[in-house]
PDB file of C-alpha atoms in Angstrom:
ATOM      1  CA  ARG T   1    -120.111 -50.427-200.093  1.00 92.00           C
ATOM      2  CA  ARG T   2    -119.510 -48.751-196.738  1.00 92.00           C
ATOM      3  CA  LEU T   3    -117.838 -51.893-195.414  1.00 93.00           C
ATOM      4  CA  VAL T   4    -115.537 -52.191-198.452  1.00 95.00           C
ATOM      5  CA  THR T   5    -114.665 -48.497-198.125  1.00 95.00           C
ATOM      6  CA  GLN T   6    -113.666 -49.049-194.505  1.00 94.00           C
ATOM      7  CA  LEU T   7    -111.613 -52.143-195.330  1.00 95.00           C
ATOM      8  CA  VAL T   8    -109.825 -50.432-198.219  1.00 96.00           C
ATOM      9  CA  GLY T   9    -108.936 -47.601-195.858  1.00 95.00           C
ATOM     10  CA  GLU T  10    -107.383 -50.100-193.474  1.00 95.00           C
ATOM     11  CA  ALA T  11    -105.454 -51.731-196.337  1.00 96.00           C
ATOM     12  CA  LEU T  12    -104.091 -48.339-197.423  1.00 96.00           C
ATOM     13  CA  ALA T  13    -103.029 -47.608-193.862  1.00 95.00           C
ATOM     14  CA  GLU T  14    -101.203 -50.938-193.718  1.00 96.00           C
ATOM     15  CA  CYS T  15     -99.494 -50.137-197.032  1.00 94.00           C
ATOM     16  CA  GLU T  16     -98.280 -46.840-195.634  1.00 94.00           C
ATOM     17  CA  ALA T  17     -96.954 -48.518-192.512  1.00 95.00           C
ATOM     18  CA  LYS T  18     -95.481 -51.713-193.994  1.00 95.00           C
ATOM     19  CA  GLY T  19     -95.113 -51.068-197.712  1.00 95.00           C
ATOM     20  CA  SER T  20     -97.781 -53.577-198.769  1.00 96.00           C
ATOM     21  CA  SER T  21    -101.037 -55.186-197.697  1.00 96.00           C
ATOM     22  CA  ASP T  22    -102.415 -58.699-198.166  1.00 97.00           C
ATOM     23  CA  ILE T  23    -105.838 -57.716-199.493  1.00 96.00           C
ATOM     24  CA  CYS T  24    -107.058 -61.305-199.253  1.00 95.00           C
ATOM     25  CA  GLN T  25    -106.934 -60.774-195.497  1.00 93.00           C
ATOM     26  CA  THR T  26    -107.608 -57.039-195.170  1.00 95.00           C
ATOM     27  CA  VAL T  27    -110.308 -56.494-197.804  1.00 95.00           C
ATOM     28  CA  LEU T  28    -111.673 -59.678-199.371  1.00 95.00           C
ATOM     29  CA  LEU T  29    -111.952 -62.221-196.568  1.00 91.00           C
ATOM     30  CA  PRO T  30    -114.096 -60.045-194.227  1.00 91.00           C
ATOM     31  CA  VAL T  31    -116.781 -59.288-196.816  1.00 93.00           C
ATOM     32  CA  PRO T  32    -118.530 -62.685-197.226  1.00 91.00           C
ATOM     33  CA  ALA T  33    -118.329 -63.381-193.489  1.00 88.00           C
ATOM     34  CA  SER T  34    -119.881 -59.973-192.726  1.00 90.00           C
ATOM     35  CA  VAL T  35    -122.692 -60.530-195.226  1.00 90.00           C
ATOM     36  CA  ILE T  36    -123.472 -63.933-193.729  1.00 87.00           C
ATOM     37  CA  ALA T  37    -123.429 -62.479-190.203  1.00 86.00           C
ATOM     38  CA  HIS T  38    -125.917 -59.840-191.350  1.00 89.00           C
ATOM     39  CA  LEU T  39    -128.177 -62.444-192.980  1.00 88.00           C
ATOM     40  CA  LEU T  40    -128.204 -64.577-189.839  1.00 87.00           C
ATOM     41  CA  GLY T  41    -128.803 -61.619-187.540  1.00 88.00           C
ATOM     42  CA  VAL T  42    -125.789 -62.405-185.351  1.00 87.00           C
ATOM     43  CA  PRO T  43    -123.235 -59.919-183.966  1.00 87.00           C
ATOM     44  CA  MET T  44    -120.961 -58.526-186.680  1.00 84.00           C
ATOM     45  CA  GLU T  45    -117.918 -59.063-184.486  1.00 86.00           C
ATOM     46  CA  ASP T  46    -118.563 -62.834-184.705  1.00 87.00           C
ATOM     47  CA  ARG T  47    -117.744 -62.840-188.436  1.00 83.00           C
ATOM     48  CA  TRP T  48    -114.177 -63.918-187.664  1.00 84.00           C
ATOM     49  CA  LEU T  49    -115.544 -66.993-185.902  1.00 87.00           C
ATOM     50  CA  PHE T  50    -117.371 -68.006-189.080  1.00 82.00           C
ATOM     51  CA  THR T  51    -114.189 -67.743-191.113  1.00 82.00           C
ATOM     52  CA  LYS T  52    -112.224 -69.693-188.503  1.00 86.00           C
ATOM     53  CA  TRP T  53    -114.863 -72.387-188.047  1.00 86.00           C
ATOM     54  CA  GLY T  54    -115.481 -72.682-191.788  1.00 82.00           C
ATOM     55  CA  ASP T  55    -111.770 -73.286-192.435  1.00 82.00           C
ATOM     56  CA  GLU T  56    -111.606 -75.801-189.596  1.00 86.00           C
ATOM     57  CA  LEU T  57    -114.694 -77.631-190.849  1.00 84.00           C
ATOM     58  CA  CYS T  58    -113.229 -77.918-194.359  1.00 79.00           C
ATOM     59  CA  GLU T  59    -110.062 -79.441-192.865  1.00 81.00           C
ATOM     60  CA  ILE T  60    -111.999 -81.837-190.619  1.00 84.00           C
ATOM     61  CA  GLN T  61    -114.025 -83.067-193.599  1.00 76.00           C
ATOM     62  CA  LEU T  62    -110.792 -84.252-195.212  1.00 73.00           C
ATOM     63  CA  GLU T  63    -110.061 -86.658-192.352  1.00 80.00           C
ATOM     64  CA  GLY T  64    -111.064 -90.321-192.751  1.00 77.00           C
ATOM     65  CA  ASP T  65    -114.662 -90.751-193.873  1.00 77.00           C
ATOM     66  CA  ASN T  66    -115.833 -87.463-192.318  1.00 74.00           C
ATOM     67  CA  PHE T  67    -117.063 -86.247-195.711  1.00 72.00           C
ATOM     68  CA  ARG T  68    -119.961 -88.709-195.347  1.00 73.00           C
ATOM     69  CA  LYS T  69    -120.919 -87.522-191.848  1.00 78.00           C
ATOM     70  CA  PRO T  70    -123.394 -84.732-190.985  1.00 79.00           C
ATOM     71  CA  VAL T  71    -121.584 -81.398-190.662  1.00 78.00           C
ATOM     72  CA  GLY T  72    -123.254 -80.738-187.299  1.00 77.00           C
ATOM     73  CA  ASP T  73    -121.390 -83.697-185.784  1.00 84.00           C
ATOM     74  CA  LEU T  74    -117.964 -82.582-187.024  1.00 86.00           C
ATOM     75  CA  HIS T  75    -117.556 -79.268-185.194  1.00 88.00           C
ATOM     76  CA  PRO T  76    -119.299 -79.185-181.769  1.00 90.00           C
ATOM     77  CA  GLU T  77    -118.273 -75.578-180.985  1.00 92.00           C
ATOM     78  CA  PHE T  78    -119.729 -74.328-184.272  1.00 90.00           C
ATOM     79  CA  ALA T  79    -122.905 -76.374-183.754  1.00 91.00           C
ATOM     80  CA  ALA T  80    -123.333 -75.144-180.162  1.00 93.00           C
ATOM     81  CA  TYR T  81    -123.073 -71.500-181.279  1.00 92.00           C
ATOM     82  CA  LEU T  82    -125.868 -71.973-183.814  1.00 92.00           C
ATOM     83  CA  ASP T  83    -127.984 -73.955-181.338  1.00 93.00           C
ATOM     84  CA  ARG T  84    -127.813 -70.996-178.926  1.00 93.00           C
ATOM     85  CA  HIS T  85    -129.074 -68.624-181.596  1.00 92.00           C
ATOM     86  CA  ILE T  86    -131.856 -71.006-182.575  1.00 91.00           C
ATOM     87  CA  GLU T  87    -132.971 -71.075-178.922  1.00 92.00           C
ATOM     88  CA  MET T  88    -132.803 -67.257-178.796  1.00 91.00           C
ATOM     89  CA  ARG T  89    -135.108 -67.029-181.832  1.00 90.00           C
ATOM     90  CA  LYS T  90    -137.511 -69.455-180.194  1.00 86.00           C
ATOM     91  CA  ALA T  91    -137.645 -67.217-177.151  1.00 88.00           C
ATOM     92  CA  ASP T  92    -138.789 -64.211-179.224  1.00 84.00           C
ATOM     93  CA  GLY T  93    -141.142 -66.265-181.382  1.00 82.00           C
ATOM     94  CA  GLY T  94    -138.972 -66.186-184.509  1.00 80.00           C
ATOM     95  CA  GLN T  95    -140.407 -62.824-185.551  1.00 85.00           C
ATOM     96  CA  GLY T  96    -137.200 -61.366-187.023  1.00 88.00           C
ATOM     97  CA  GLU T  97    -136.250 -61.036-190.677  1.00 90.00           C
ATOM     98  CA  ASP T  98    -132.934 -62.898-190.327  1.00 91.00           C
ATOM     99  CA  SER T  99    -132.396 -66.318-191.905  1.00 88.00           C
ATOM    100  CA  ILE T 100    -132.654 -68.213-188.609  1.00 89.00           C
ATOM    101  CA  SER T 101    -136.054 -66.679-187.814  1.00 89.00           C
ATOM    102  CA  ARG T 102    -137.301 -67.330-191.336  1.00 87.00           C
ATOM    103  CA  MET T 103    -136.292 -70.995-191.143  1.00 86.00           C
ATOM    104  CA  MET T 104    -138.078 -71.276-187.804  1.00 83.00           C
ATOM    105  CA  ARG T 105    -141.272 -69.841-189.291  1.00 82.00           C
ATOM    106  CA  VAL T 106    -141.063 -72.391-192.094  1.00 78.00           C
ATOM    107  CA  ALA T 107    -140.599 -75.069-189.439  1.00 66.00           C
ATOM    108  CA  VAL T 108    -143.891 -74.002-187.833  1.00 66.00           C
ATOM    109  CA  GLN T 109    -145.950 -73.278-190.950  1.00 63.00           C
ATOM    110  CA  GLU T 110    -145.134 -76.062-193.392  1.00 61.00           C
ATOM    111  CA  ASP T 111    -146.586 -79.583-193.413  1.00 68.00           C
ATOM    112  CA  GLN T 112    -143.070 -81.026-193.225  1.00 68.00           C
ATOM    113  CA  PRO T 113    -141.398 -78.785-190.634  1.00 71.00           C
ATOM    114  CA  MET T 114    -137.650 -78.399-190.206  1.00 79.00           C
ATOM    115  CA  SER T 115    -136.249 -79.738-186.957  1.00 84.00           C
ATOM    116  CA  ASP T 116    -133.689 -77.752-184.971  1.00 87.00           C
ATOM    117  CA  ARG T 117    -131.030 -80.122-186.278  1.00 88.00           C
ATOM    118  CA  MET T 118    -132.096 -79.537-189.882  1.00 87.00           C
ATOM    119  CA  ILE T 119    -132.008 -75.765-189.351  1.00 88.00           C
ATOM    120  CA  ARG T 120    -128.564 -76.004-187.792  1.00 89.00           C
ATOM    121  CA  THR T 121    -127.276 -78.136-190.678  1.00 87.00           C
ATOM    122  CA  GLN T 122    -128.609 -75.677-193.252  1.00 85.00           C
ATOM    123  CA  LEU T 123    -127.027 -72.777-191.363  1.00 87.00           C
ATOM    124  CA  MET T 124    -123.643 -74.503-191.220  1.00 85.00           C
ATOM    125  CA  ASN T 125    -123.816 -75.233-194.945  1.00 82.00           C
ATOM    126  CA  LEU T 126    -124.806 -71.619-195.609  1.00 82.00           C
ATOM    127  CA  LEU T 127    -121.936 -70.289-193.537  1.00 80.00           C
ATOM    128  CA  VAL T 128    -119.285 -72.509-195.108  1.00 78.00           C
ATOM    129  CA  ALA T 129    -120.576 -72.311-198.690  1.00 78.00           C
ATOM    130  CA  GLY T 130    -121.335 -68.588-198.618  1.00 80.00           C
ATOM    131  CA  ASN T 131    -118.012 -67.733-197.023  1.00 83.00           C
ATOM    132  CA  GLU T 132    -115.456 -70.099-198.557  1.00 84.00           C
ATOM    133  CA  THR T 133    -116.693 -69.977-202.153  1.00 89.00           C
ATOM    134  CA  THR T 134    -117.258 -66.222-202.382  1.00 93.00           C
ATOM    135  CA  ARG T 135    -113.855 -65.630-200.816  1.00 92.00           C
ATOM    136  CA  ASN T 136    -112.304 -67.813-203.540  1.00 94.00           C
ATOM    137  CA  LEU T 137    -114.161 -65.912-206.271  1.00 96.00           C
ATOM    138  CA  LEU T 138    -113.059 -62.529-204.917  1.00 97.00           C
ATOM    139  CA  GLY T 139    -109.477 -63.755-204.658  1.00 96.00           C
ATOM    140  CA  SER T 140    -109.431 -64.923-208.287  1.00 97.00           C
ATOM    141  CA  LEU T 141    -110.980 -61.655-209.490  1.00 97.00           C
ATOM    142  CA  PHE T 142    -108.472 -59.485-207.667  1.00 97.00           C
ATOM    143  CA  TYR T 143    -105.504 -61.654-208.602  1.00 96.00           C
ATOM    144  CA  ARG T 144    -106.262 -60.933-212.262  1.00 96.00           C
ATOM    145  CA  VAL T 145    -106.783 -57.226-211.543  1.00 96.00           C
ATOM    146  CA  ALA T 146    -103.463 -56.971-209.686  1.00 96.00           C
ATOM    147  CA  SER T 147    -101.572 -59.032-212.284  1.00 94.00           C
ATOM    148  CA  ASP T 148    -102.506 -57.012-215.367  1.00 93.00           C
ATOM    149  CA  GLN T 149    -102.245 -53.218-215.211  1.00 92.00           C
ATOM    150  CA  GLU T 150    -103.753 -52.685-218.681  1.00 93.00           C
ATOM    151  CA  PHE T 151    -106.735 -54.865-217.814  1.00 94.00           C
ATOM    152  CA  GLN T 152    -107.114 -53.005-214.509  1.00 94.00           C
ATOM    153  CA  ALA T 153    -107.226 -49.652-216.332  1.00 93.00           C
ATOM    154  CA  GLU T 154    -109.751 -50.972-218.856  1.00 94.00           C
ATOM    155  CA  LEU T 155    -112.036 -52.210-216.104  1.00 94.00           C
ATOM    156  CA  ARG T 156    -111.764 -48.940-214.198  1.00 92.00           C
ATOM    157  CA  ALA T 157    -112.630 -46.955-217.331  1.00 92.00           C
ATOM    158  CA  ASP T 158    -115.644 -49.098-218.277  1.00 94.00           C
ATOM    159  CA  ARG T 159    -117.515 -50.517-215.285  1.00 94.00           C
ATOM    160  CA  SER T 160    -120.097 -52.147-217.555  1.00 94.00           C
ATOM    161  CA  LEU T 161    -117.459 -54.849-218.123  1.00 95.00           C
ATOM    162  CA  ILE T 162    -117.554 -55.941-214.458  1.00 96.00           C
ATOM    163  CA  PRO T 163    -120.458 -58.446-214.765  1.00 95.00           C
ATOM    164  CA  ASN T 164    -118.803 -60.262-217.674  1.00 96.00           C
ATOM    165  CA  PHE T 165    -115.465 -60.187-215.851  1.00 97.00           C
ATOM    166  CA  ILE T 166    -117.127 -61.993-212.946  1.00 97.00           C
ATOM    167  CA  GLU T 167    -118.782 -64.584-215.216  1.00 97.00           C
ATOM    168  CA  GLU T 168    -115.625 -65.325-217.213  1.00 97.00           C
ATOM    169  CA  THR T 169    -113.661 -65.725-213.977  1.00 97.00           C
ATOM    170  CA  LEU T 170    -116.326 -68.080-212.632  1.00 97.00           C
ATOM    171  CA  ARG T 171    -116.027 -70.107-215.828  1.00 96.00           C
ATOM    172  CA  LEU T 172    -112.236 -70.282-216.009  1.00 96.00           C
ATOM    173  CA  GLU T 173    -111.522 -70.490-212.276  1.00 95.00           C
ATOM    174  CA  SER T 174    -114.578 -72.110-210.718  1.00 94.00           C
ATOM    175  CA  PRO T 175    -114.468 -71.522-206.920  1.00 94.00           C
ATOM    176  CA  VAL T 176    -115.899 -75.045-206.472  1.00 92.00           C
ATOM    177  CA  ARG T 177    -113.867 -77.387-208.650  1.00 93.00           C
ATOM    178  CA  PHE T 178    -116.244 -80.358-208.525  1.00 90.00           C
ATOM    179  CA  VAL T 179    -119.331 -81.677-206.770  1.00 86.00           C
ATOM    180  CA  VAL T 180    -120.045 -85.125-205.382  1.00 83.00           C
ATOM    181  CA  ARG T 181    -123.089 -87.059-206.566  1.00 84.00           C
ATOM    182  CA  ARG T 182    -124.461 -90.509-205.863  1.00 85.00           C
ATOM    183  CA  CYS T 183    -125.503 -92.724-208.769  1.00 88.00           C
ATOM    184  CA  PRO T 184    -128.206 -94.911-207.140  1.00 89.00           C
ATOM    185  CA  GLN T 185    -129.166 -97.142-210.075  1.00 90.00           C
ATOM    186  CA  GLY T 186    -126.056 -97.273-212.216  1.00 88.00           C
ATOM    187  CA  ALA T 187    -125.548 -95.571-215.584  1.00 90.00           C
ATOM    188  CA  HIS T 188    -123.393 -95.246-218.699  1.00 90.00           C
ATOM    189  CA  LEU T 189    -121.302 -92.074-218.933  1.00 84.00           C
ATOM    190  CA  GLY T 190    -119.271 -91.871-222.139  1.00 84.00           C
ATOM    191  CA  ASP T 191    -117.111 -94.989-222.149  1.00 89.00           C
ATOM    192  CA  ALA T 192    -117.500 -95.509-218.405  1.00 88.00           C
ATOM    193  CA  GLU T 193    -119.823 -97.915-216.644  1.00 91.00           C
ATOM    194  CA  LEU T 194    -121.144 -96.618-213.318  1.00 92.00           C
ATOM    195  CA  GLY T 195    -122.336 -99.319-210.961  1.00 92.00           C
ATOM    196  CA  PRO T 196    -125.310 -98.941-208.608  1.00 92.00           C
ATOM    197  CA  ASP T 197    -124.633 -96.657-205.628  1.00 89.00           C
ATOM    198  CA  SER T 198    -121.426 -95.315-207.196  1.00 89.00           C
ATOM    199  CA  THR T 199    -119.944 -92.069-205.935  1.00 86.00           C
ATOM    200  CA  VAL T 200    -119.233 -89.691-208.818  1.00 88.00           C
ATOM    201  CA  LEU T 201    -117.045 -86.588-208.777  1.00 87.00           C
ATOM    202  CA  VAL T 202    -118.541 -84.233-211.370  1.00 88.00           C
ATOM    203  CA  SER T 203    -115.903 -81.761-212.553  1.00 93.00           C
ATOM    204  CA  LEU T 204    -117.331 -78.274-212.974  1.00 94.00           C
ATOM    205  CA  GLU T 205    -113.886 -77.147-214.146  1.00 93.00           C
ATOM    206  CA  ALA T 206    -113.912 -79.642-217.031  1.00 94.00           C
ATOM    207  CA  ALA T 207    -117.435 -78.663-218.063  1.00 94.00           C
ATOM    208  CA  ASN T 208    -116.444 -74.994-218.094  1.00 96.00           C
ATOM    209  CA  HIS T 209    -113.479 -75.768-220.382  1.00 95.00           C
ATOM    210  CA  ASP T 210    -115.392 -78.073-222.746  1.00 95.00           C
ATOM    211  CA  PRO T 211    -114.242 -77.281-226.324  1.00 95.00           C
ATOM    212  CA  GLU T 212    -117.555 -78.587-227.685  1.00 93.00           C
ATOM    213  CA  VAL T 213    -119.347 -75.823-225.776  1.00 93.00           C
ATOM    214  CA  TRP T 214    -116.897 -72.913-225.630  1.00 94.00           C
ATOM    215  CA  ALA T 215    -114.941 -71.211-228.403  1.00 93.00           C
ATOM    216  CA  LYS T 216    -111.274 -71.013-227.317  1.00 95.00           C
ATOM    217  CA  PRO T 217    -112.243 -72.453-223.917  1.00 95.00           C
ATOM    218  CA  ASP T 218    -108.895 -71.849-222.189  1.00 95.00           C
ATOM    219  CA  GLU T 219    -108.721 -68.154-223.081  1.00 95.00           C
ATOM    220  CA  PHE T 220    -110.011 -65.353-220.870  1.00 95.00           C
ATOM    221  CA  ASP T 221    -112.415 -63.298-222.993  1.00 94.00           C
ATOM    222  CA  LEU T 222    -113.798 -60.253-221.218  1.00 93.00           C
ATOM    223  CA  ARG T 223    -116.440 -59.794-223.929  1.00 92.00           C
ATOM    224  CA  ARG T 224    -117.512 -63.436-224.310  1.00 93.00           C
ATOM    225  CA  ALA T 225    -121.192 -63.318-225.275  1.00 92.00           C
ATOM    226  CA  ASP T 226    -122.191 -66.567-223.540  1.00 91.00           C
ATOM    227  CA  ALA T 227    -119.978 -66.180-220.463  1.00 91.00           C
ATOM    228  CA  LYS T 228    -122.905 -66.633-218.078  1.00 93.00           C
ATOM    229  CA  ASP T 229    -123.698 -70.123-219.440  1.00 94.00           C
ATOM    230  CA  HIS T 230    -121.018 -71.724-217.240  1.00 96.00           C
ATOM    231  CA  LEU T 231    -121.709 -74.332-214.535  1.00 95.00           C
ATOM    232  CA  ALA T 232    -119.681 -72.787-211.693  1.00 95.00           C
ATOM    233  CA  PHE T 233    -122.875 -72.580-209.626  1.00 93.00           C
ATOM    234  CA  GLY T 234    -124.194 -75.957-210.783  1.00 89.00           C
ATOM    235  CA  ALA T 235    -127.501 -76.220-212.624  1.00 87.00           C
ATOM    236  CA  GLY T 236    -131.079 -77.395-212.338  1.00 87.00           C
ATOM    237  CA  ARG T 237    -132.482 -78.374-208.950  1.00 85.00           C
ATOM    238  CA  HIS T 238    -128.985 -78.360-207.428  1.00 80.00           C
ATOM    239  CA  ILE T 239    -128.029 -74.849-208.541  1.00 86.00           C
ATOM    240  CA  CYS T 240    -126.360 -72.836-205.778  1.00 87.00           C
ATOM    241  CA  PRO T 241    -129.031 -70.848-203.875  1.00 84.00           C
ATOM    242  CA  GLY T 242    -126.420 -68.175-203.134  1.00 87.00           C
ATOM    243  CA  ALA T 243    -125.470 -67.524-206.785  1.00 91.00           C
ATOM    244  CA  PHE T 244    -127.251 -64.161-206.924  1.00 92.00           C
ATOM    245  CA  LEU T 245    -125.736 -63.064-203.615  1.00 92.00           C
ATOM    246  CA  ALA T 246    -122.193 -64.033-204.676  1.00 93.00           C
ATOM    247  CA  ARG T 247    -122.533 -62.099-207.934  1.00 95.00           C
ATOM    248  CA  MET T 248    -123.894 -59.056-206.121  1.00 94.00           C
ATOM    249  CA  GLU T 249    -121.084 -59.099-203.548  1.00 95.00           C
ATOM    250  CA  ALA T 250    -118.412 -59.435-206.235  1.00 96.00           C
ATOM    251  CA  GLU T 251    -119.870 -56.607-208.322  1.00 96.00           C
ATOM    252  CA  LEU T 252    -120.161 -54.200-205.397  1.00 96.00           C
ATOM    253  CA  VAL T 253    -116.711 -55.027-204.028  1.00 97.00           C
ATOM    254  CA  LEU T 254    -115.044 -54.485-207.416  1.00 96.00           C
ATOM    255  CA  ASP T 255    -116.930 -51.295-208.256  1.00 95.00           C
ATOM    256  CA  THR T 256    -116.293 -49.712-204.855  1.00 96.00           C
ATOM    257  CA  TYR T 257    -112.644 -50.770-204.819  1.00 96.00           C
ATOM    258  CA  LEU T 258    -111.987 -49.279-208.267  1.00 95.00           C
ATOM    259  CA  ASP T 259    -113.492 -45.983-207.091  1.00 94.00           C
ATOM    260  CA  LEU T 260    -111.022 -45.820-204.216  1.00 95.00           C
ATOM    261  CA  ILE T 261    -107.818 -47.327-205.599  1.00 95.00           C
ATOM    262  CA  GLU T 262    -105.895 -45.904-208.556  1.00 94.00           C
ATOM    263  CA  SER T 263    -103.303 -48.681-208.778  1.00 94.00           C
ATOM    264  CA  THR T 264    -102.948 -52.242-207.453  1.00 96.00           C
ATOM    265  CA  LYS T 265     -99.669 -54.064-208.050  1.00 95.00           C
ATOM    266  CA  LEU T 266     -98.591 -57.490-206.850  1.00 96.00           C
ATOM    267  CA  VAL T 267     -95.583 -57.482-204.560  1.00 95.00           C
ATOM    268  CA  GLU T 268     -92.642 -58.483-206.729  1.00 92.00           C
ATOM    269  CA  GLY T 269     -91.503 -62.089-206.418  1.00 90.00           C
ATOM    270  CA  VAL T 270     -94.677 -63.329-204.694  1.00 87.00           C
ATOM    271  CA  ASP T 271     -96.014 -66.630-206.056  1.00 89.00           C
ATOM    272  CA  TYR T 272     -99.658 -67.683-206.378  1.00 92.00           C
ATOM    273  CA  VAL T 273    -100.567 -69.738-203.299  1.00 93.00           C
ATOM    274  CA  PRO T 274    -103.676 -71.880-204.006  1.00 92.00           C
ATOM    275  CA  ASN T 275    -106.379 -72.769-201.539  1.00 88.00           C
ATOM    276  CA  PRO T 276    -105.343 -76.097-199.911  1.00 86.00           C
ATOM    277  CA  VAL T 277    -108.948 -77.357-199.753  1.00 82.00           C
ATOM    278  CA  TYR T 278    -109.127 -79.952-202.520  1.00 83.00           C
ATOM    279  CA  TRP T 279    -112.530 -78.945-203.886  1.00 84.00           C
ATOM    280  CA  ALA T 280    -111.801 -75.198-203.851  1.00 89.00           C
ATOM    281  CA  ARG T 281    -109.960 -72.853-206.205  1.00 93.00           C
ATOM    282  CA  GLY T 282    -108.633 -69.411-205.380  1.00 94.00           C
ATOM    283  CA  PRO T 283    -105.580 -67.705-203.866  1.00 95.00           C
ATOM    284  CA  VAL T 284    -105.161 -67.620-200.089  1.00 93.00           C
ATOM    285  CA  THR T 285    -102.819 -64.636-200.086  1.00 95.00           C
ATOM    286  CA  LEU T 286    -102.572 -61.531-202.273  1.00 96.00           C
ATOM    287  CA  PRO T 287     -99.852 -59.108-201.115  1.00 97.00           C
ATOM    288  CA  VAL T 288    -100.118 -55.870-203.106  1.00 97.00           C
ATOM    289  CA  VAL T 289     -98.938 -52.280-203.181  1.00 96.00           C
ATOM    290  CA  LEU T 290    -101.845 -49.830-203.323  1.00 95.00           C
ATOM    291  CA  GLN T 291    -102.178 -46.240-204.466  1.00 94.00           C
ATOM    292  CA  ALA T 292    -105.310 -44.311-203.480  1.00 94.00           C
ATOM    293  CA  ALA T 293    -107.331 -42.708-206.275  1.00 91.00           C
ATOM    294  CA  THR T 294    -107.688 -39.090-205.019  1.00 79.00           C
ATOM    295  CA  THR T 295    -107.534 -37.094-201.808  1.00 54.00           C
ATOM    296  CA  SER T 296    -111.293 -36.584-201.828  1.00 42.00           C
ATOM    297  CA  GLU T 297    -111.904 -40.321-202.102  1.00 48.00           C
ATOM    298  CA  SER T 298    -109.399 -40.945-199.314  1.00 48.00           C
ATOM    299  CA  ASN T 299    -111.442 -38.564-197.178  1.00 50.00           C
ATOM    300  CA  GLY T 300    -114.464 -40.636-198.103  1.00 50.00           C
ATOM    301  CA  ILE T 301    -112.638 -43.674-196.721  1.00 52.00           C
ATOM    302  CA  SER T 302    -112.177 -41.994-193.350  1.00 49.00           C
ATOM    303  CA  SER T 303    -115.803 -40.827-193.280  1.00 51.00           C
ATOM    304  CA  ALA T 304    -117.137 -44.296-194.137  1.00 48.00           C
ATOM    305  CA  ARG T 305    -114.894 -45.901-191.521  1.00 46.00           C
ATOM    306  CA  ALA T 306    -116.368 -43.604-188.840  1.00 50.00           C
ATOM    307  CA  THR T 307    -119.895 -44.434-190.021  1.00 49.00           C
ATOM    308  CA  ILE T 308    -119.267 -48.189-189.870  1.00 45.00           C
ATOM    309  CA  GLU T 309    -117.772 -47.992-186.381  1.00 48.00           C
ATOM    310  CA  GLU T 310    -120.740 -45.947-185.166  1.00 55.00           C
ATOM    311  CA  GLU T 311    -123.248 -48.417-186.632  1.00 49.00           C
ATOM    312  CA  MET T 312    -121.437 -51.421-185.174  1.00 46.00           C
ATOM    313  CA  GLN T 313    -121.514 -49.825-181.707  1.00 51.00           C
TER     314      GLN T 313
END
């Protein structure tokens, strides 16, 4: 909440200076990267590296047959950074509470330990998945907020609607559009015949719009009773391990933002620009005009900004 308060303050300052602010860049993008940096126990100022490297890795995966290669081999600079932190945790015995230290303790304690390479691969996946997907979710949430003033007012007046808003957005605009699976033994799927060792693209978007499952599947229903039954995070043994974290981030960002901002309006004439990554869904830019809620809350922005800067130092 303190971080979002600081970022909203910066967005308001940019609005005052330039007339608008791209909140995808000023408010939404820094949040997932900062959370991941905190989880890994790495310097907060390195969060911009994670965003940069994550975007680069997604682009590199699109080249040739790179999608089949281990992520650690695709971005040497990213891999080297994580290797340094793994070595640092080894030096202090992996006693910390960050994710790297915890993985190292598992590597020592379990019968089938994780190698340094396995830890690095998991960390890279965590950084890309936890950053890119949550950023897409936040972008889709705030695009709807900024596009519909009546909806924005309703949400501000009744915060209990926020969880269902998140779930319905996950259903209609899944941050991950599909997942890739291998079919080792062959199978029948509807009218299709899948041969042994086939590669299958499983559309989460299609599942979340299935008319046999959802009433009026293409409509956004803020009060849909079964909204949380979607497959945006997958299901079963492959369900996203960061699902709880993504929901928590989205809820806190929205709630804090609505406390601080009275009005959010899209800059007139700006079109929706989709994420260019083929498996992702969400806007990459969101230029808006902001109006702060009250003077007292604006003072809270300044106070929180000072607190954040002090803690980071």
